[in-house]
Coordinates of N, CA and C in Angstrom, one line a residue:
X14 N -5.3 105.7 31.3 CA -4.1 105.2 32.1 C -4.6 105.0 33.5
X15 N -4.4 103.9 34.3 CA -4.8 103.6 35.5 C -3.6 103.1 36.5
X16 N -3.2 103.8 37.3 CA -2.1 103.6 38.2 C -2.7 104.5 39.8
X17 N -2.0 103.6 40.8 CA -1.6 104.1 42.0 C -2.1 105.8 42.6
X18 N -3.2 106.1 43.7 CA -2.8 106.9 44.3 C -2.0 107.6 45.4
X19 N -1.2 106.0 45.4 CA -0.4 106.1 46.2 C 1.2 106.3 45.1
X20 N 2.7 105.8 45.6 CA 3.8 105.8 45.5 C 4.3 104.8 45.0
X21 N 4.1 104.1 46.5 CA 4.6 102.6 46.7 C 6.1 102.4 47.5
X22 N 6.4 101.6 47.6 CA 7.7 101.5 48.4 C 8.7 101.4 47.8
X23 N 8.7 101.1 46.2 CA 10.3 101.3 45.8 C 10.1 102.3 44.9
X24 N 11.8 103.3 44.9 CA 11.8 104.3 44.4 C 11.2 104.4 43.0
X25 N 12.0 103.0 42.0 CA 11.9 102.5 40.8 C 10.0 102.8 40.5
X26 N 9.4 102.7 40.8 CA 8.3 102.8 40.7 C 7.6 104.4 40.0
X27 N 8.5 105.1 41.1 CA 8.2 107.0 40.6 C 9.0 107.1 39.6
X28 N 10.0 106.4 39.4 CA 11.4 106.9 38.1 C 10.8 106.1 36.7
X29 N 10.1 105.4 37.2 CA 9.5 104.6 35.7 C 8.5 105.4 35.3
X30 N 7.6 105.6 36.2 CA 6.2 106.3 36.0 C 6.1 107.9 35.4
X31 N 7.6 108.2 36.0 CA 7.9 109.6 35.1 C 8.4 109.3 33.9
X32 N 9.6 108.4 33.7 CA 10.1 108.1 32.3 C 9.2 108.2 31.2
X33 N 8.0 107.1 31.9 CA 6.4 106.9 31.0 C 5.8 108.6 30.4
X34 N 6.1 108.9 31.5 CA 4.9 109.8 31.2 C 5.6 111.2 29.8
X35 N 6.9 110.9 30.3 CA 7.6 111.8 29.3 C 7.7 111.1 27.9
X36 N 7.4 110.1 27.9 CA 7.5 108.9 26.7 C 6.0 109.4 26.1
X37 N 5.1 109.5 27.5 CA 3.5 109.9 26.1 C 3.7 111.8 26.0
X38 N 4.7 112.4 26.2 CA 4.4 113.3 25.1 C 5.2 113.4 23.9
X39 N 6.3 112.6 24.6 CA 7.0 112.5 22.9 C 7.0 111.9 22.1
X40 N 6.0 111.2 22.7 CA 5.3 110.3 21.5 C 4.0 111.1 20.7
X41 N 4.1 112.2 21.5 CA 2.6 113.0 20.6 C 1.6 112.3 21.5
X42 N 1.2 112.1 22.2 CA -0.1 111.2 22.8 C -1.0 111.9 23.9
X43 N -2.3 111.6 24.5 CA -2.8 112.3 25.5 C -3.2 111.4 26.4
X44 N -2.3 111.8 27.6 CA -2.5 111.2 28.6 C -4.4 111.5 29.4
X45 N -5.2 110.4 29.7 CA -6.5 110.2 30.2 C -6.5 109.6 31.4
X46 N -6.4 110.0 32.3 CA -6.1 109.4 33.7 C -7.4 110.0 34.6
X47 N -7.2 109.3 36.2 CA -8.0 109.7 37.1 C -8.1 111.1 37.7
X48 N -7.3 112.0 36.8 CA -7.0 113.0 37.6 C -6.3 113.5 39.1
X49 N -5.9 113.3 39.6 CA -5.5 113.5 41.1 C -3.7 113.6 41.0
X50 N -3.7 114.3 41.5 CA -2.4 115.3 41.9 C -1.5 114.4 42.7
X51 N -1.9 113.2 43.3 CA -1.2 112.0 44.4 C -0.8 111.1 43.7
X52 N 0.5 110.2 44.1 CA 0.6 109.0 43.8 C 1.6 109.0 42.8
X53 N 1.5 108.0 42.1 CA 1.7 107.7 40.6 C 1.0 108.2 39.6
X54 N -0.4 108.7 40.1 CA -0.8 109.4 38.9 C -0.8 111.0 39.0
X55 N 0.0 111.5 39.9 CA 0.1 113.1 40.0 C 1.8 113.1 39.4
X56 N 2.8 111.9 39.7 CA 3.9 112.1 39.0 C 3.6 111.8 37.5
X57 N 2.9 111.0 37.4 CA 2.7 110.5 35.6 C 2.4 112.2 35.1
X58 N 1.0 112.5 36.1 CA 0.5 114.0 35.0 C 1.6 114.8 34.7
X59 N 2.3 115.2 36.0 CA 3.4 115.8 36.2 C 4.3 116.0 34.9
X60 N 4.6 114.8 35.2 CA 5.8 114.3 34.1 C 5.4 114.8 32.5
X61 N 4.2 114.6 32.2 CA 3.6 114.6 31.0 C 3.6 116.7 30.7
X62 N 3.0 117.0 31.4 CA 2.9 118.7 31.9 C 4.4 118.7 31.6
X63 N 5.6 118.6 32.4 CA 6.7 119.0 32.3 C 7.4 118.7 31.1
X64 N 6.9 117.5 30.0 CA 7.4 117.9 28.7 C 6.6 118.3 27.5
X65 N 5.9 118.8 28.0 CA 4.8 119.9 26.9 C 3.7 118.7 27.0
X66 N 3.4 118.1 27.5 CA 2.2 117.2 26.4 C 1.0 117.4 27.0
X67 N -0.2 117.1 26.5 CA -1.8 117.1 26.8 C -1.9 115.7 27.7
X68 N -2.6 116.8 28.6 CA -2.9 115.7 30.5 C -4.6 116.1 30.4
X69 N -5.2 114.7 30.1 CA -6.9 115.1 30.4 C -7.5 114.2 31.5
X70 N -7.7 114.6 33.0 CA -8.0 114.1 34.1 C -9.6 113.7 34.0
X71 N -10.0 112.7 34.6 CA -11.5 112.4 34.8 C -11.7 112.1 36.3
X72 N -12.3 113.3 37.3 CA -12.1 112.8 38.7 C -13.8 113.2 38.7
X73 N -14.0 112.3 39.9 CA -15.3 112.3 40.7 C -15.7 113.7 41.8
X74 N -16.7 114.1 41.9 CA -17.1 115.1 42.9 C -15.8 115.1 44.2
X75 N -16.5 113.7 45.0 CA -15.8 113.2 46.1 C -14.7 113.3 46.6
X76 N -14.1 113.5 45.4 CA -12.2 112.9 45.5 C -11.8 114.6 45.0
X77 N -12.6 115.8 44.1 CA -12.1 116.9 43.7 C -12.5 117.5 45.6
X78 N -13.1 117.3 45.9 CA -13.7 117.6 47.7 C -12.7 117.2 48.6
X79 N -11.9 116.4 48.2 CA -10.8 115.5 49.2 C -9.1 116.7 49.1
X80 N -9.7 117.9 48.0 CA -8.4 118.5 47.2 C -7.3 117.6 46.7
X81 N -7.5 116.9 46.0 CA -6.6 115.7 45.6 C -6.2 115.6 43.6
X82 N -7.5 116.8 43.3 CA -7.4 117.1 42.2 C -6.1 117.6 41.8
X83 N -5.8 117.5 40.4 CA -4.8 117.9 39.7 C -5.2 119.5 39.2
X84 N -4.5 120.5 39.7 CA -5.0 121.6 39.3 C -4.2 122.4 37.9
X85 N -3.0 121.5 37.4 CA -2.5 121.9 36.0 C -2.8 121.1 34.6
X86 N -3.6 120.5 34.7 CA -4.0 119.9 33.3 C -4.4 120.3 32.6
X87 N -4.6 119.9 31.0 CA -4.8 120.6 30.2 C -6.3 120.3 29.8
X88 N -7.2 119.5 30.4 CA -8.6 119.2 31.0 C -8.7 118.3 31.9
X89 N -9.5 119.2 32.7 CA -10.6 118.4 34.0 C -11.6 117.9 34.0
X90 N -12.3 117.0 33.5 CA -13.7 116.6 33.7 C -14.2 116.1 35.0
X91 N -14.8 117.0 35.5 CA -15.5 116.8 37.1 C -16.8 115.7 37.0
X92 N -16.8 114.5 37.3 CA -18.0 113.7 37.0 C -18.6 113.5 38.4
X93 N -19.9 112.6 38.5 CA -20.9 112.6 39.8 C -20.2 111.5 40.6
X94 N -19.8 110.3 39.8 CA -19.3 109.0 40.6 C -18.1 108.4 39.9
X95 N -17.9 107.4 40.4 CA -16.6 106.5 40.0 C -17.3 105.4 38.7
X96 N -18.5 105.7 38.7 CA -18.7 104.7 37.9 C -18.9 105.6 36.3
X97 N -19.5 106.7 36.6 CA -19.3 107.7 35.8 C -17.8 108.0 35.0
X98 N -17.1 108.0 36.3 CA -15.3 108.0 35.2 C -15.1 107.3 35.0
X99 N -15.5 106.1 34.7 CA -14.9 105.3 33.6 C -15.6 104.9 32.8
X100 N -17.2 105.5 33.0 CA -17.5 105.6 31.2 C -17.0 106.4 30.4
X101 N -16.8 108.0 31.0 CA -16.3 108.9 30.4 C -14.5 108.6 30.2
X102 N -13.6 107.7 30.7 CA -12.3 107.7 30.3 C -12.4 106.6 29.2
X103 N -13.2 105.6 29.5 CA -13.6 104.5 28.4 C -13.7 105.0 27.1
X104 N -14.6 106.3 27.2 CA -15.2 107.2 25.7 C -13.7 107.9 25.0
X105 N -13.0 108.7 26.0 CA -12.3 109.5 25.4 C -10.8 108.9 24.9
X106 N -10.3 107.5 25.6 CA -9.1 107.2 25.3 C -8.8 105.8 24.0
X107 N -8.1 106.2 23.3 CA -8.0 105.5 22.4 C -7.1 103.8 22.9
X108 N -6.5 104.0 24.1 CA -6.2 102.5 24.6 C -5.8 102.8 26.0
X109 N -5.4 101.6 26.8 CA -5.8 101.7 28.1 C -4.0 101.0 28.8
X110 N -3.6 101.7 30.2 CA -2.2 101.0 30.3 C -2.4 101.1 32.1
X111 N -1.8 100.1 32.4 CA -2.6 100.0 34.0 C -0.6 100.1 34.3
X112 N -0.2 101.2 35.1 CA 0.7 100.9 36.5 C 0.6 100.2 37.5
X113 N 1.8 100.2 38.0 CA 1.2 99.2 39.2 C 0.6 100.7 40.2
X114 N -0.6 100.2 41.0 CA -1.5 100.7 41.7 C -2.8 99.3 42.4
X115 N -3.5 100.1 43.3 CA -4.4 98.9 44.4 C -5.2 98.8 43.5
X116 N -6.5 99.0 44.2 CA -7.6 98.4 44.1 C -8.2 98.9 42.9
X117 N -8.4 100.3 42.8 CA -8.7 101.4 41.9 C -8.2 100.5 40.3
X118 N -7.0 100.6 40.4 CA -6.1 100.1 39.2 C -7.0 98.8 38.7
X119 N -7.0 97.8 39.7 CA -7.3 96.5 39.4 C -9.2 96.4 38.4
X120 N -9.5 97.3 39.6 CA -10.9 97.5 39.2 C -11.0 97.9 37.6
X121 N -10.8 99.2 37.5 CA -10.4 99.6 35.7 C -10.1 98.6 35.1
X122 N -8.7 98.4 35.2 CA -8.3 97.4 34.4 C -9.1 96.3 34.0
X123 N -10.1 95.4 34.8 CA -10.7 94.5 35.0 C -12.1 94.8 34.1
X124 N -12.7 96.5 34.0 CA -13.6 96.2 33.6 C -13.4 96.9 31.5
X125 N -12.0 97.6 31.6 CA -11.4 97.4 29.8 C -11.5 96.1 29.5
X126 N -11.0 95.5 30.3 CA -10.6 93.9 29.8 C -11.6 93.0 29.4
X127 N -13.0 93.0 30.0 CA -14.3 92.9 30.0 C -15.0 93.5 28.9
X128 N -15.1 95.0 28.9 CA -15.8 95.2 27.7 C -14.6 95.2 26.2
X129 N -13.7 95.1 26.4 CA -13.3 94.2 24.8 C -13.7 93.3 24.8
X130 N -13.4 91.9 25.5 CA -13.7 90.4 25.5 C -15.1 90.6 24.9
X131 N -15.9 91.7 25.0 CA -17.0 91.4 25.0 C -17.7 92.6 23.4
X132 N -16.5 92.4 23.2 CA -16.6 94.1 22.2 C -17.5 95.4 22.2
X133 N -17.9 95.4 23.7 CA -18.5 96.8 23.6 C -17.2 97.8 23.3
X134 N -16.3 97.7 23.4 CA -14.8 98.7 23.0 C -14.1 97.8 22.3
X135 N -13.1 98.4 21.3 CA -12.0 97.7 20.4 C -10.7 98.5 21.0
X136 N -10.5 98.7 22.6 CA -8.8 99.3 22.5 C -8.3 98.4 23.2
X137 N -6.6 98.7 22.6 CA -5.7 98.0 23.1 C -5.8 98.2 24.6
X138 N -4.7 96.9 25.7 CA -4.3 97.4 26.8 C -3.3 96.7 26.9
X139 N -2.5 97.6 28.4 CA -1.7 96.6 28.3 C -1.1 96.8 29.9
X140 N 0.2 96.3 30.6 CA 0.3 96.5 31.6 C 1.9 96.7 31.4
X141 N 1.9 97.8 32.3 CA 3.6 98.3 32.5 C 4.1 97.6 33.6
X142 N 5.0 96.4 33.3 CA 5.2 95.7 34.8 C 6.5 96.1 35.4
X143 N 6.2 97.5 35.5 CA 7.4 97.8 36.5 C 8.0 97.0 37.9
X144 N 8.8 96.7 37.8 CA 9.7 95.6 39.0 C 8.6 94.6 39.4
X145 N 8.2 93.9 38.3 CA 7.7 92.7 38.7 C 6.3 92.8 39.0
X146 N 5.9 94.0 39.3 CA 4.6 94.4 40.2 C 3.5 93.4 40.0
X147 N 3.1 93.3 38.4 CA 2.2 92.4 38.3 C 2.1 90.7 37.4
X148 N 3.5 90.5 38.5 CA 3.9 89.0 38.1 C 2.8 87.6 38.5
X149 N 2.5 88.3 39.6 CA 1.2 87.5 40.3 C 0.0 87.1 39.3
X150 N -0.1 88.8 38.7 CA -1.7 89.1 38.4 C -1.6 87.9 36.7
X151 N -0.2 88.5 36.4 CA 0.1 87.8 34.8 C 0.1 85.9 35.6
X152 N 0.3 85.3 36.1 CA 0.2 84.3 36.7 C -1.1 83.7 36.8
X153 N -1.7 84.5 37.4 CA -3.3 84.5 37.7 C -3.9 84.6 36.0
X154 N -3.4 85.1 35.5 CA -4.3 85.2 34.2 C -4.1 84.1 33.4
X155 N -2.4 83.6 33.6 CA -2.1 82.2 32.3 C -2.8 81.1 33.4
X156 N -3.1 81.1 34.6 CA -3.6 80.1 35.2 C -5.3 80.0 34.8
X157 N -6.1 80.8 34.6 CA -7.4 81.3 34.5 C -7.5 80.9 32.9
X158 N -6.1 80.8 32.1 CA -6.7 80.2 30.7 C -6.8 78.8 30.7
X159 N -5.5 78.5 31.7 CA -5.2 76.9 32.0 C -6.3 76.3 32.7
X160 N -7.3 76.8 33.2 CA -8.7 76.3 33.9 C -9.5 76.9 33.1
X161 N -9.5 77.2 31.8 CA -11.0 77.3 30.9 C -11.9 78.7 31.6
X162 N -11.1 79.3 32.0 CA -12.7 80.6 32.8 C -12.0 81.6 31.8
X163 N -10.6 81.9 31.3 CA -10.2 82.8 29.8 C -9.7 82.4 29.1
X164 N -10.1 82.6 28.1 CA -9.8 82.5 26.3 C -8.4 83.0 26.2
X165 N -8.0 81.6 25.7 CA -6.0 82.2 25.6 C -6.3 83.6 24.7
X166 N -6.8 83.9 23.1 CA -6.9 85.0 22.7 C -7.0 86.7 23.6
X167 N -8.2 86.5 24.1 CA -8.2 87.3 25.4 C -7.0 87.4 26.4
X168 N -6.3 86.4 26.7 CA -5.6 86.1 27.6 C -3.9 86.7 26.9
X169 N -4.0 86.7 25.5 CA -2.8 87.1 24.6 C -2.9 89.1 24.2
X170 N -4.3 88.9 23.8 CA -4.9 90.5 23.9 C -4.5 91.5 25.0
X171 N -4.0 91.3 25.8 CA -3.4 91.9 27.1 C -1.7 91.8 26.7
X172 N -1.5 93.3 26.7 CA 0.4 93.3 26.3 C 1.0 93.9 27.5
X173 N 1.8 93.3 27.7 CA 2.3 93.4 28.7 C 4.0 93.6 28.4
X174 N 4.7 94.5 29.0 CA 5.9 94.7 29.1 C 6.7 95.6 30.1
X175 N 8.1 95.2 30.5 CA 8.7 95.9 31.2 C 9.1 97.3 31.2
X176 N 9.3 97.4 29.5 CA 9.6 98.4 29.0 C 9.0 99.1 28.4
X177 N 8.6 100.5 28.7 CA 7.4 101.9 28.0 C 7.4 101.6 26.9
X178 N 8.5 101.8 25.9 CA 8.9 102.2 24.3 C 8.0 100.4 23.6
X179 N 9.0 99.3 24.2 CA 8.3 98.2 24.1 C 6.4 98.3 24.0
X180 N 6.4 98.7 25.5 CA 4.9 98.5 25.0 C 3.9 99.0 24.1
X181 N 4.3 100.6 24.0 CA 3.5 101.7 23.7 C 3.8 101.1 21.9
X182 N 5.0 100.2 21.2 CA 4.7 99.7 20.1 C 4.2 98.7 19.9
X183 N 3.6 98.0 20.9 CA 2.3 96.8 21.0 C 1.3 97.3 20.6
X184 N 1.2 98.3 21.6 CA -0.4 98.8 22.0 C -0.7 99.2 20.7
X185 N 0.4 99.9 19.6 CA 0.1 100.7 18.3 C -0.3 99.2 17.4
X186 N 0.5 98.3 17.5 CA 0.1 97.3 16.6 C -0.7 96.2 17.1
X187 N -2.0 96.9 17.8 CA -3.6 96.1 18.2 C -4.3 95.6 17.2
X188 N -4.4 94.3 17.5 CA -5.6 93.9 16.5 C -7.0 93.1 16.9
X189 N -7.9 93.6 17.1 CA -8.8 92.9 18.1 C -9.5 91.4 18.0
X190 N -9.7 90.8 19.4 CA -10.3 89.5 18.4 C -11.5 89.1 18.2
X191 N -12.4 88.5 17.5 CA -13.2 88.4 16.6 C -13.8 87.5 17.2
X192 N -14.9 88.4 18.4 CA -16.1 88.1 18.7 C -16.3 86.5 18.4
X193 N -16.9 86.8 17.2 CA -17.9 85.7 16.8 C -17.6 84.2 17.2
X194 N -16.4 84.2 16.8 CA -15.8 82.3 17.2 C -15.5 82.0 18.7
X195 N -15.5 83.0 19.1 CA -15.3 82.8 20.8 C -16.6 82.4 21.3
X196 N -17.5 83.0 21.0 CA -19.2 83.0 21.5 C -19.6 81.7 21.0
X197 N -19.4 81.6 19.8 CA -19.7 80.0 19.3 C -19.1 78.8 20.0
X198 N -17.9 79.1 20.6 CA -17.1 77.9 20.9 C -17.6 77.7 22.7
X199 N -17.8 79.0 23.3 CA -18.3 78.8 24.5 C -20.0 78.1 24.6
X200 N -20.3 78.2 23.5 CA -22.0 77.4 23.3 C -21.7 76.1 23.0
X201 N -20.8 76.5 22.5 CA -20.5 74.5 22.2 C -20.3 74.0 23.1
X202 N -19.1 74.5 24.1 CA -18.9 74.4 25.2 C -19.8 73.9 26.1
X203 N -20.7 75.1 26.2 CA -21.8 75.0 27.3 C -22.5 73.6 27.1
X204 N -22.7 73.3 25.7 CA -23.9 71.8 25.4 C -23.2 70.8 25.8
X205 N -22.3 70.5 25.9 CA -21.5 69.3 26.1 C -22.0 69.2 27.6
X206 N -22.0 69.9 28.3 CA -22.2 70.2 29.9 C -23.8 69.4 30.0

């Protein structure tokens, strides 16, 4: 899960991010996040903690030093770097859901998106677009297929919805896509050049 150490400016933002979070325990599920007690991702843990479910945080030295850690989860993994937690969240989570959040968010997101396209991982992702947040980014993406730099499949592989229950039954019915003809078609590609 990748979201916000921050809030944000509209309330909707915390009331969704809690709804979510009570949605992955009753859905039986374990939340994998950054760890940190701030933001959207200390109400997500929160939320998840306050209806019984399993919260497994992955924070950096740096940021457990900043006391920003989450001190009620049901694991901590203390890693050396940021590059470090997202091998280790990459390893442990069966699919990946970005909130709206900055740079952090964007970063993750950017590099799930990447190693599927590229099949070093086969999990779903998807994006919770609470109030619009990432109407830009979805814009940016159908424009990026419209100029040839993404693969509409890739570009379709990304689920996106307004609504938790909506997405979290996308994310269940993943099906990944198949390497092979993409790589071929960008070599074709490339000879024509």
């Amino acid at each position: 899960m990748f979201c916000g150490s921050s809030s944000g400016l509209n309330e909707v933002y915390k009331t969704q991010t809690r709804l979510f979070g009570h949605l992955i325990s009753k859905n039986d599920l374990t939340l994998v996040y950054g760890g940190g007690k701030v933001g959207l991702m200390g109400i997500l843990a929160d939320a998840v903690i306050e209806s019984g479910g399993k919260s497994i945080g992955v924070i950096p030295q740096s940021i457990v030093d900043l006391e920003i850690a989450h001190d009620k989860l049901s694991q901590l993994h203390v890693v050396s770097s940021m590059s470090e937690r997202k091998i280790k969240m990459t390893e442990i989570s069966d699919a990946f859901v970005a909130l709206p959040g900055g740079f952090g968010t964007l970063d993750e997101l950017a590099e799930v998106l990447t190693y599927n396209q590229l099949r070093i991982i086969d999990k779903p992702v998807g994006l919770l677009n609470i109030n619009g947040y990432f109407d830009s980014l979805i814009k940016f993406l159908d424009h990026a297929v419209n100029e040839r730099f993404v693969r509409e499949e890739h570009r379709n592989n990304i689920f996106i919805s307004d609504n938790a229950v909506e997405l979290v039954e996308m994310l269940r019915d993943y099906q990944p896509v198949t390497i092979e003809k993409w790589i071929r078609d960008i070599k074709d590609e490339s000879s024509l050049n």
